[in-house]
PDB file of C-alpha atoms in Angstrom:
ATOM      1  CA  MET A   1      12.776 -45.311 -40.585  1.00 71.00           C
ATOM      2  CA  LEU A   2      11.037 -44.111 -42.739  1.00 79.00           C
ATOM      3  CA  GLU A   3       7.440 -44.539 -43.501  1.00 81.00           C
ATOM      4  CA  GLN A   4       5.506 -46.061 -47.048  1.00 80.00           C
ATOM      5  CA  ASN A   5       2.744 -42.691 -46.693  1.00 82.00           C
ATOM      6  CA  GLN A   6       6.030 -40.638 -46.805  1.00 84.00           C
ATOM      7  CA  ILE A   7       7.457 -41.981 -50.105  1.00 85.00           C
ATOM      8  CA  ASP A   8       5.404 -39.114 -52.484  1.00 85.00           C
ATOM      9  CA  GLN A   9       7.672 -36.266 -50.794  1.00 85.00           C
ATOM     10  CA  VAL A  10      10.950 -38.095 -50.272  1.00 85.00           C
ATOM     11  CA  THR A  11      10.659 -38.731 -54.165  1.00 88.00           C
ATOM     12  CA  GLY A  12      12.111 -35.851 -55.976  1.00 88.00           C
ATOM     13  CA  SER A  13      13.206 -34.081 -53.198  1.00 90.00           C
ATOM     14  CA  ASN A  14      17.126 -33.539 -51.834  1.00 90.00           C
ATOM     15  CA  ALA A  15      19.056 -35.693 -49.724  1.00 90.00           C
ATOM     16  CA  TYR A  16      20.938 -34.477 -46.661  1.00 90.00           C
ATOM     17  CA  GLY A  17      23.022 -36.162 -44.546  1.00 89.00           C
ATOM     18  CA  PRO A  18      24.400 -36.125 -41.085  1.00 89.00           C
ATOM     19  CA  ASP A  19      25.701 -32.313 -40.409  1.00 88.00           C
ATOM     20  CA  GLY A  20      23.013 -31.099 -42.939  1.00 86.00           C
ATOM     21  CA  ASP A  21      25.262 -31.097 -46.332  1.00 88.00           C
ATOM     22  CA  LYS A  22      23.131 -31.677 -49.454  1.00 89.00           C
ATOM     23  CA  ILE A  23      24.048 -35.260 -50.571  1.00 88.00           C
ATOM     24  CA  GLY A  24      21.440 -35.273 -54.253  1.00 89.00           C
ATOM     25  CA  LYS A  25      18.686 -35.851 -55.537  1.00 90.00           C
ATOM     26  CA  VAL A  26      15.746 -39.296 -54.572  1.00 89.00           C
ATOM     27  CA  GLY A  27      15.130 -40.800 -57.413  1.00 89.00           C
ATOM     28  CA  GLN A  28      13.795 -44.318 -57.221  1.00 88.00           C
ATOM     29  CA  ILE A  29      12.275 -45.680 -53.593  1.00 89.00           C
ATOM     30  CA  TYR A  30      12.834 -49.564 -53.273  1.00 90.00           C
ATOM     31  CA  LEU A  31      10.084 -52.066 -50.682  1.00 89.00           C
ATOM     32  CA  ASP A  32      10.517 -54.550 -49.445  1.00 85.00           C
ATOM     33  CA  ASP A  33       8.647 -57.354 -50.976  1.00 81.00           C
ATOM     34  CA  GLN A  34       7.241 -59.178 -47.554  1.00 82.00           C
ATOM     35  CA  THR A  35       6.190 -56.076 -45.126  1.00 82.00           C
ATOM     36  CA  GLY A  36       6.222 -53.867 -48.602  1.00 83.00           C
ATOM     37  CA  GLN A  37       7.999 -50.779 -46.155  1.00 87.00           C
ATOM     38  CA  PRO A  38      10.413 -48.856 -48.084  1.00 89.00           C
ATOM     39  CA  GLU A  39      13.718 -49.449 -47.656  1.00 90.00           C
ATOM     40  CA  TRP A  40      16.220 -48.313 -50.204  1.00 89.00           C
ATOM     41  CA  ALA A  41      16.658 -45.098 -52.117  1.00 89.00           C
ATOM     42  CA  THR A  42      19.141 -44.016 -54.995  1.00 91.00           C
ATOM     43  CA  VAL A  43      20.434 -40.340 -54.715  1.00 90.00           C
ATOM     44  CA  ASN A  44      21.482 -38.502 -57.324  1.00 88.00           C
ATOM     45  CA  THR A  45      25.240 -37.739 -57.433  1.00 82.00           C
ATOM     46  CA  GLY A  46      28.374 -36.858 -58.797  1.00 69.00           C
ATOM     47  CA  LEU A  47      28.081 -33.651 -61.881  1.00 66.00           C
ATOM     48  CA  PHE A  48      24.934 -33.133 -63.003  1.00 58.00           C
ATOM     49  CA  GLY A  49      24.075 -36.193 -61.321  1.00 53.00           C
ATOM     50  CA  THR A  50      25.245 -39.218 -63.648  1.00 63.00           C
ATOM     51  CA  ASN A  51      25.893 -41.181 -61.020  1.00 77.00           C
ATOM     52  CA  GLU A  52      23.157 -42.964 -58.995  1.00 84.00           C
ATOM     53  CA  SER A  53      23.813 -45.151 -55.594  1.00 89.00           C
ATOM     54  CA  PHE A  54      21.435 -46.918 -53.469  1.00 92.00           C
ATOM     55  CA  VAL A  55      20.687 -45.632 -49.928  1.00 92.00           C
ATOM     56  CA  PRO A  56      20.251 -47.256 -47.058  1.00 92.00           C
ATOM     57  CA  LEU A  57      16.566 -46.224 -45.553  1.00 89.00           C
ATOM     58  CA  ARG A  58      16.794 -48.003 -42.155  1.00 86.00           C
ATOM     59  CA  ASP A  59      17.961 -44.849 -39.771  1.00 87.00           C
ATOM     60  CA  ALA A  60      17.033 -42.551 -43.045  1.00 89.00           C
ATOM     61  CA  ALA A  61      13.904 -39.819 -41.926  1.00 87.00           C
ATOM     62  CA  LEU A  62      11.773 -36.643 -43.448  1.00 85.00           C
ATOM     63  CA  SER A  63      12.771 -33.768 -42.525  1.00 78.00           C
ATOM     64  CA  GLY A  64      12.587 -30.230 -43.797  1.00 78.00           C
ATOM     65  CA  ASP A  65      12.425 -30.012 -47.180  1.00 79.00           C
ATOM     66  CA  GLY A  66      13.872 -33.855 -47.482  1.00 88.00           C
ATOM     67  CA  LEU A  67      15.506 -37.089 -46.530  1.00 91.00           C
ATOM     68  CA  GLY A  68      17.642 -37.026 -44.153  1.00 90.00           C
ATOM     69  CA  VAL A  69      20.417 -40.177 -43.634  1.00 91.00           C
ATOM     70  CA  PRO A  70      23.402 -41.180 -41.423  1.00 92.00           C
ATOM     71  CA  PHE A  71      26.376 -41.050 -44.268  1.00 93.00           C
ATOM     72  CA  ASP A  72      28.375 -38.377 -45.451  1.00 91.00           C
ATOM     73  CA  LYS A  73      28.031 -37.439 -48.783  1.00 89.00           C
ATOM     74  CA  ASP A  74      31.153 -39.526 -49.814  1.00 89.00           C
ATOM     75  CA  MET A  75      30.075 -42.218 -48.425  1.00 90.00           C
ATOM     76  CA  VAL A  76      26.848 -42.036 -50.645  1.00 89.00           C
ATOM     77  CA  LYS A  77      29.450 -41.606 -53.374  1.00 89.00           C
ATOM     78  CA  ASN A  78      30.769 -44.267 -53.597  1.00 89.00           C
ATOM     79  CA  ALA A  79      28.775 -47.138 -52.461  1.00 90.00           C
ATOM     80  CA  PRO A  80      29.015 -50.579 -54.474  1.00 88.00           C
ATOM     81  CA  ASN A  81      27.579 -50.104 -58.434  1.00 85.00           C
ATOM     82  CA  VAL A  82      24.666 -51.757 -58.196  1.00 82.00           C
ATOM     83  CA  SER A  83      22.502 -51.651 -61.345  1.00 75.00           C
ATOM     84  CA  GLU A  84      18.703 -49.628 -60.431  1.00 70.00           C
ATOM     85  CA  ASP A  85      16.960 -52.020 -62.300  1.00 72.00           C
ATOM     86  CA  GLY A  86      14.002 -51.855 -60.534  1.00 73.00           C
ATOM     87  CA  HIS A  87      14.560 -55.134 -58.230  1.00 81.00           C
ATOM     88  CA  LEU A  88      17.532 -55.440 -56.011  1.00 84.00           C
ATOM     89  CA  SER A  89      18.246 -59.575 -55.421  1.00 85.00           C
ATOM     90  CA  PRO A  90      19.287 -60.662 -51.331  1.00 87.00           C
ATOM     91  CA  GLU A  91      22.860 -60.887 -52.407  1.00 87.00           C
ATOM     92  CA  GLU A  92      22.930 -56.882 -53.839  1.00 88.00           C
ATOM     93  CA  GLU A  93      21.079 -56.642 -50.998  1.00 88.00           C
ATOM     94  CA  GLN A  94      24.191 -57.893 -47.981  1.00 89.00           C
ATOM     95  CA  GLU A  95      26.520 -55.931 -50.082  1.00 90.00           C
ATOM     96  CA  LEU A  96      25.051 -53.137 -50.096  1.00 91.00           C
ATOM     97  CA  TYR A  97      24.320 -53.451 -46.059  1.00 90.00           C
ATOM     98  CA  SER A  98      27.713 -54.123 -45.653  1.00 91.00           C
ATOM     99  CA  TYR A  99      29.550 -51.675 -47.485  1.00 92.00           C
ATOM    100  CA  TYR A 100      27.008 -49.094 -44.948  1.00 90.00           C
ATOM    101  CA  GLY A 101      28.179 -51.392 -41.224  1.00 89.00           C
ATOM    102  CA  VAL A 102      23.849 -52.090 -41.791  1.00 85.00           C
ATOM    103  CA  ASP A 103      23.476 -55.373 -39.706  1.00 80.00           C
ATOM    104  CA  TYR A 104      21.747 -57.350 -42.834  1.00 69.00           C
ATOM    105  CA  GLY A 105      20.586 -60.087 -40.641  1.00 61.00           C
ATOM    106  CA  SER A 106      19.146 -62.994 -42.170  1.00 44.00           C
ATOM    107  CA  GLY A 107      15.001 -62.244 -42.840  1.00 43.00           C
ATOM    108  CA  TYR A 108      15.148 -59.800 -45.123  1.00 48.00           C
ATOM    109  CA  SER A 109      13.836 -60.710 -48.993  1.00 51.00           C
ATOM    110  CA  ASP A 110      13.886 -58.547 -51.902  1.00 61.00           C
ATOM    111  CA  THR A 111      13.485 -55.571 -53.030  1.00 67.00           C
ATOM    112  CA  ASP A 112      11.308 -53.068 -55.594  1.00 64.00           C
ATOM    113  CA  THR A 113      11.500 -50.300 -56.853  1.00 64.00           C
ATOM    114  CA  VAL A 114       7.613 -48.555 -56.034  1.00 60.00           C
ATOM    115  CA  SER A 115       5.825 -47.929 -60.293  1.00 43.00           C
ATOM    116  CA  SER A 116       3.707 -45.503 -58.547  1.00 38.00           C
ATOM    117  CA  THR A 117       2.423 -42.553 -56.109  1.00 41.00           C
ATOM    118  CA  ASN A 118      -0.246 -45.795 -54.170  1.00 42.00           C
ATOM    119  CA  GLY A 119       2.286 -46.626 -51.940  1.00 43.00           C
ATOM    120  CA  TYR A 120       3.168 -50.569 -53.939  1.00 43.00           C
ATOM    121  CA  ALA A 121       5.803 -52.134 -54.494  1.00 43.00           C
ATOM    122  CA  ASP A 122       6.270 -52.991 -58.927  1.00 45.00           C
ATOM    123  CA  THR A 123       7.745 -56.521 -57.989  1.00 43.00           C
ATOM    124  CA  ASP A 124       6.869 -59.208 -61.003  1.00 45.00           C
ATOM    125  CA  ALA A 125       4.370 -59.985 -59.902  1.00 40.00           C
ATOM    126  CA  ASN A 126       2.319 -56.951 -59.731  1.00 44.00           C
ATOM    127  CA  ARG A 127       4.205 -56.404 -62.984  1.00 43.00           C
ATOM    128  CA  ASP A 128       2.708 -59.324 -64.319  1.00 45.00           C
ATOM    129  CA  LYS A 129      -0.653 -57.874 -63.233  1.00 40.00           C
ATOM    130  CA  GLY A 130      -1.875 -56.941 -66.586  1.00 42.00           C
ATOM    131  CA  THR A 131       0.397 -54.458 -66.440  1.00 42.00           C
ATOM    132  CA  GLU A 132       2.068 -53.453 -70.062  1.00 49.00           C
ATOM    133  CA  GLY A 133       4.357 -50.836 -68.929  1.00 53.00           C
ATOM    134  CA  TYR A 134       6.638 -50.004 -65.478  1.00 51.00           C
ATOM    135  CA  ASP A 135       8.284 -46.491 -64.906  1.00 55.00           C
ATOM    136  CA  THR A 136      12.248 -46.842 -64.483  1.00 53.00           C
ATOM    137  CA  SER A 137      13.117 -43.793 -64.125  1.00 52.00           C
ATOM    138  CA  GLY A 138      11.414 -43.024 -61.413  1.00 50.00           C
ATOM    139  CA  PRO A 139       7.978 -42.043 -59.764  1.00 51.00           C
ATOM    140  CA  THR A 140       5.678 -43.147 -61.552  1.00 50.00           C
ATOM    141  CA  THR A 141       2.333 -41.708 -62.975  1.00 55.00           C
ATOM    142  CA  ASP A 142       0.542 -44.244 -64.522  1.00 63.00           C
ATOM    143  CA  GLU A 143       1.426 -46.644 -67.346  1.00 69.00           C
ATOM    144  CA  ALA A 144       1.265 -44.127 -70.899  1.00 79.00           C
ATOM    145  CA  MET A 145       3.630 -41.059 -71.180  1.00 82.00           C
ATOM    146  CA  THR A 146       2.114 -37.779 -72.182  1.00 86.00           C
ATOM    147  CA  LEU A 147       4.318 -36.255 -74.529  1.00 89.00           C
ATOM    148  CA  SER A 148       3.329 -32.498 -74.988  1.00 90.00           C
ATOM    149  CA  GLU A 149       4.742 -29.317 -77.159  1.00 91.00           C
ATOM    150  CA  GLU A 150       4.533 -26.074 -76.850  1.00 89.00           C
ATOM    151  CA  ARG A 151       1.697 -23.223 -79.487  1.00 90.00           C
ATOM    152  CA  VAL A 152       2.765 -19.816 -80.545  1.00 88.00           C
ATOM    153  CA  ASN A 153      -0.254 -17.357 -79.953  1.00 88.00           C
ATOM    154  CA  VAL A 154       0.169 -14.628 -81.428  1.00 87.00           C
ATOM    155  CA  GLY A 155      -1.986 -11.525 -81.013  1.00 87.00           C
ATOM    156  CA  THR A 156      -1.349  -7.406 -80.900  1.00 86.00           C
ATOM    157  CA  GLN A 157      -1.036  -4.835 -78.102  1.00 87.00           C
ATOM    158  CA  SER A 158      -1.344  -1.204 -78.408  1.00 88.00           C
ATOM    159  CA  GLN A 159       2.550   0.535 -77.891  1.00 88.00           C
ATOM    160  CA  GLU A 160       3.007   4.205 -78.754  1.00 89.00           C
ATOM    161  CA  ALA A 161       4.753   4.307 -82.039  1.00 87.00           C
ATOM    162  CA  GLY A 162       5.731   8.285 -82.349  1.00 90.00           C
ATOM    163  CA  ARG A 163       3.698  11.385 -81.038  1.00 89.00           C
ATOM    164  CA  ALA A 164       2.617  14.149 -84.118  1.00 90.00           C
ATOM    165  CA  ARG A 165       1.927  17.765 -82.930  1.00 91.00           C
ATOM    166  CA  LEU A 166      -0.593  20.834 -84.616  1.00 91.00           C
ATOM    167  CA  ARG A 167       0.769  24.215 -83.909  1.00 92.00           C
ATOM    168  CA  LYS A 168       0.546  28.440 -85.723  1.00 92.00           C
ATOM    169  CA  TYR A 169       3.293  30.728 -86.964  1.00 91.00           C
ATOM    170  CA  VAL A 170       2.809  33.885 -88.793  1.00 93.00           C
ATOM    171  CA  VAL A 171       4.441  34.581 -91.648  1.00 93.00           C
ATOM    172  CA  THR A 172       4.983  37.597 -93.535  1.00 93.00           C
ATOM    173  CA  GLU A 173       3.826  37.903 -97.483  1.00 92.00           C
ATOM    174  CA  ASN A 174       3.329  41.213 -99.976  1.00 92.00           C
ATOM    175  CA  VAL A 175      -0.238  42.512-101.266  1.00 90.00           C
ATOM    176  CA  THR A 176      -0.780  44.409-103.739  1.00 92.00           C
ATOM    177  CA  GLN A 177      -3.428  45.804-103.847  1.00 91.00           C
ATOM    178  CA  THR A 178      -4.066  49.463-107.194  1.00 93.00           C
ATOM    179  CA  VAL A 179      -6.798  51.217-105.515  1.00 92.00           C
ATOM    180  CA  PRO A 180      -7.512  55.234-107.085  1.00 95.00           C
ATOM    181  CA  VAL A 181      -7.268  58.470-106.134  1.00 92.00           C
ATOM    182  CA  ARG A 182      -7.888  61.726-106.837  1.00 94.00           C
ATOM    183  CA  LYS A 183      -5.496  65.241-107.036  1.00 94.00           C
ATOM    184  CA  GLU A 184      -6.821  68.412-107.553  1.00 93.00           C
ATOM    185  CA  LYS A 185      -5.418  70.704-110.009  1.00 94.00           C
ATOM    186  CA  ALA A 186      -4.938  74.750-110.477  1.00 91.00           C
ATOM    187  CA  VAL A 187      -6.243  75.899-114.223  1.00 92.00           C
ATOM    188  CA  LEU A 188      -7.325  79.128-115.382  1.00 91.00           C
ATOM    189  CA  GLU A 189      -9.779  80.230-116.255  1.00 89.00           C
ATOM    190  CA  ARG A 190     -10.146  83.259-118.882  1.00 91.00           C
ATOM    191  CA  GLU A 191     -14.024  85.036-119.922  1.00 90.00           C
ATOM    192  CA  PRO A 192     -14.185  87.667-121.422  1.00 93.00           C
ATOM    193  CA  VAL A 193     -15.590  91.891-120.173  1.00 90.00           C
ATOM    194  CA  THR A 194     -19.261  91.090-120.914  1.00 93.00           C
ATOM    195  CA  ASP A 195     -22.191  94.037-119.116  1.00 90.00           C
ATOM    196  CA  ALA A 196     -22.844  90.868-116.566  1.00 91.00           C
ATOM    197  CA  ASN A 197     -19.710  91.068-115.151  1.00 88.00           C
ATOM    198  CA  ARG A 198     -18.676  94.240-115.455  1.00 87.00           C
ATOM    199  CA  GLY A 199     -19.532  95.881-111.735  1.00 88.00           C
ATOM    200  CA  ASP A 200     -16.803  93.296-110.530  1.00 86.00           C
ATOM    201  CA  ALA A 201     -14.644  93.646-113.107  1.00 83.00           C
ATOM    202  CA  THR A 202     -13.920  97.400-112.577  1.00 84.00           C
ATOM    203  CA  SER A 203     -14.803  97.063-108.239  1.00 86.00           C
ATOM    204  CA  GLY A 204     -10.845  97.903-107.759  1.00 83.00           C
ATOM    205  CA  PRO A 205      -8.188 100.345-109.196  1.00 87.00           C
ATOM    206  CA  ASP A 206      -7.793 100.909-112.451  1.00 83.00           C
ATOM    207  CA  ILE A 207      -3.679  99.963-112.545  1.00 88.00           C
ATOM    208  CA  SER A 208      -2.223  97.346-109.261  1.00 87.00           C
ATOM    209  CA  GLU A 209      -0.118  94.301-108.833  1.00 89.00           C
ATOM    210  CA  GLU A 210      -2.075  91.376-107.111  1.00 88.00           C
ATOM    211  CA  GLU A 211      -2.121  87.619-105.809  1.00 90.00           C
ATOM    212  CA  HIS A 212      -4.595  85.549-105.575  1.00 88.00           C
ATOM    213  CA  GLU A 213      -4.086  81.816-104.156  1.00 92.00           C
ATOM    214  CA  VAL A 214      -6.185  78.417-104.825  1.00 92.00           C
ATOM    215  CA  VAL A 215      -5.885  75.744-102.238  1.00 94.00           C
ATOM    216  CA  LEU A 216      -4.701  72.073-103.694  1.00 92.00           C
ATOM    217  CA  ASN A 217      -6.643  68.894-102.184  1.00 94.00           C
ATOM    218  CA  GLU A 218      -5.535  66.028-103.179  1.00 94.00           C
ATOM    219  CA  GLU A 219      -6.539  61.480-101.932  1.00 92.00           C
ATOM    220  CA  ARG A 220      -3.571  59.286-100.854  1.00 93.00           C
ATOM    221  CA  ALA A 221      -4.069  55.721-100.420  1.00 91.00           C
ATOM    222  CA  VAL A 222      -5.011  54.631 -96.724  1.00 92.00           C
ATOM    223  CA  VAL A 223      -3.992  51.041 -95.302  1.00 90.00           C
ATOM    224  CA  SER A 224      -5.687  49.401 -92.495  1.00 90.00           C
ATOM    225  CA  LYS A 225      -5.838  45.357 -91.491  1.00 90.00           C
ATOM    226  CA  THR A 226      -8.131  43.325 -89.198  1.00 92.00           C
ATOM    227  CA  ALA A 227      -7.948  39.647 -88.827  1.00 91.00           C
ATOM    228  CA  GLU A 228     -10.661  37.844 -89.301  1.00 92.00           C
ATOM    229  CA  PRO A 229     -10.810  33.776 -88.939  1.00 94.00           C
ATOM    230  CA  VAL A 230     -10.814  31.744 -92.415  1.00 91.00           C
ATOM    231  CA  GLU A 231     -10.328  28.094 -91.568  1.00 93.00           C
ATOM    232  CA  ARG A 232     -10.313  25.742 -88.770  1.00 93.00           C
ATOM    233  CA  VAL A 233      -7.862  23.100 -88.514  1.00 91.00           C
ATOM    234  CA  ARG A 234      -6.898  19.930 -85.942  1.00 91.00           C
ATOM    235  CA  LEU A 235      -4.909  16.848 -85.373  1.00 89.00           C
ATOM    236  CA  GLY A 236      -7.338  13.330 -85.488  1.00 90.00           C
ATOM    237  CA  THR A 237      -6.245  10.216 -85.536  1.00 90.00           C
ATOM    238  CA  GLU A 238      -6.404   7.034 -87.999  1.00 90.00           C
ATOM    239  CA  GLN A 239      -6.148   3.244 -88.565  1.00 89.00           C
ATOM    240  CA  VAL A 240      -3.989   1.925 -91.048  1.00 89.00           C
ATOM    241  CA  THR A 241      -3.624  -2.585 -90.699  1.00 90.00           C
ATOM    242  CA  GLU A 242      -0.498  -4.152 -91.993  1.00 90.00           C
ATOM    243  CA  GLN A 243       0.557  -7.339 -92.447  1.00 90.00           C
ATOM    244  CA  GLU A 244       2.842  -8.288 -90.161  1.00 89.00           C
ATOM    245  CA  THR A 245       5.239 -11.718 -90.504  1.00 90.00           C
ATOM    246  CA  VAL A 246       6.347 -13.130 -86.588  1.00 88.00           C
ATOM    247  CA  SER A 247       9.013 -15.946 -86.397  1.00 90.00           C
ATOM    248  CA  GLU A 248       9.197 -18.335 -83.054  1.00 88.00           C
ATOM    249  CA  GLU A 249      10.665 -21.054 -81.682  1.00 88.00           C
ATOM    250  CA  VAL A 250       8.266 -24.044 -80.741  1.00 86.00           C
ATOM    251  CA  ARG A 251       9.377 -27.179 -79.192  1.00 88.00           C
ATOM    252  CA  LYS A 252       8.165 -30.483 -78.740  1.00 89.00           C
ATOM    253  CA  GLU A 253       8.435 -33.657 -77.042  1.00 86.00           C
ATOM    254  CA  ARG A 254       8.878 -36.701 -79.220  1.00 87.00           C
ATOM    255  CA  VAL A 255       9.505 -40.514 -78.556  1.00 84.00           C
ATOM    256  CA  ASP A 256      11.618 -43.628 -79.526  1.00 84.00           C
ATOM    257  CA  THR A 257      11.254 -46.993 -78.341  1.00 81.00           C
ATOM    258  CA  ASP A 258      14.119 -49.429 -77.948  1.00 80.00           C
ATOM    259  CA  GLY A 259      13.970 -53.367 -77.771  1.00 77.00           C
ATOM    260  CA  ASP A 260      11.547 -55.328 -80.066  1.00 77.00           C
ATOM    261  CA  VAL A 261       8.670 -52.720 -79.730  1.00 77.00           C
ATOM    262  CA  ALA A 262       6.169 -53.371 -82.869  1.00 74.00           C
ATOM    263  CA  SER A 263       4.940 -49.831 -84.299  1.00 66.00           C
ATOM    264  CA  GLY A 264       0.489 -49.035 -83.456  1.00 64.00           C
ATOM    265  CA  GLU A 265      -1.734 -46.737 -84.420  1.00 58.00           C
ATOM    266  CA  THR A 266      -1.585 -43.595 -82.563  1.00 56.00           C
ATOM    267  CA  THR A 267      -4.841 -42.421 -81.786  1.00 54.00           C
ATOM    268  CA  ARG A 268      -6.181 -38.877 -81.304  1.00 51.00           C
ATOM    269  CA  SER A 269      -8.590 -37.806 -79.993  1.00 44.00           C
TER     270      SER A 269
END
């Protein structure tokens, strides 16, 4: 039989039949009013867990990662439909025990669901001792529920956006410059025969044929090239800041009330 200190381990775990097949997820644990021992568990079965059935814990035990019961899934799924209002009357218990073939006896009292993780039953008497609310959907945390919402945290991260390369290449241009060059030309010079040059003039034959030549020189433009450094270049980076708008969906929890509930002020600290 399931012990009271094992309630927290069982609640929300999977229930398994005698053949090890999964039956469903354990929802609520109901305790006997007199003994305080776990007496019943609700198990969510059916498509998407829409059906919740009662299963007795008298021969159940904590097994591995869940609750082991001596009944298969069809047996649990087809159990009598009993209202899950946090309390089982003797008549409802008798009907369920009869269905499961378990002896009900005459010494069993009403059964209530567990409303907190400390293992105590949330009976009508306990609810009258100043407790304003109790959990009807599963194990209770405290007297209030917490509403949460998602927040968007926007930051920046550095990533490579591209690359820039610096390379040099050779181009050819025509450079035209003017440079002066000198040339020698032959010039015929005539001088009269005088006493000063008469000896040179009469040193040869009186009448003869002769040739004289002179070497003419000229300057030509000569081109030579040398490589000279003119400037240095390099690649650097600079940072610019731009505005970028991001959009993201966030989820927020809201609460609705059913029944006669007076609206009150919400206090945030």
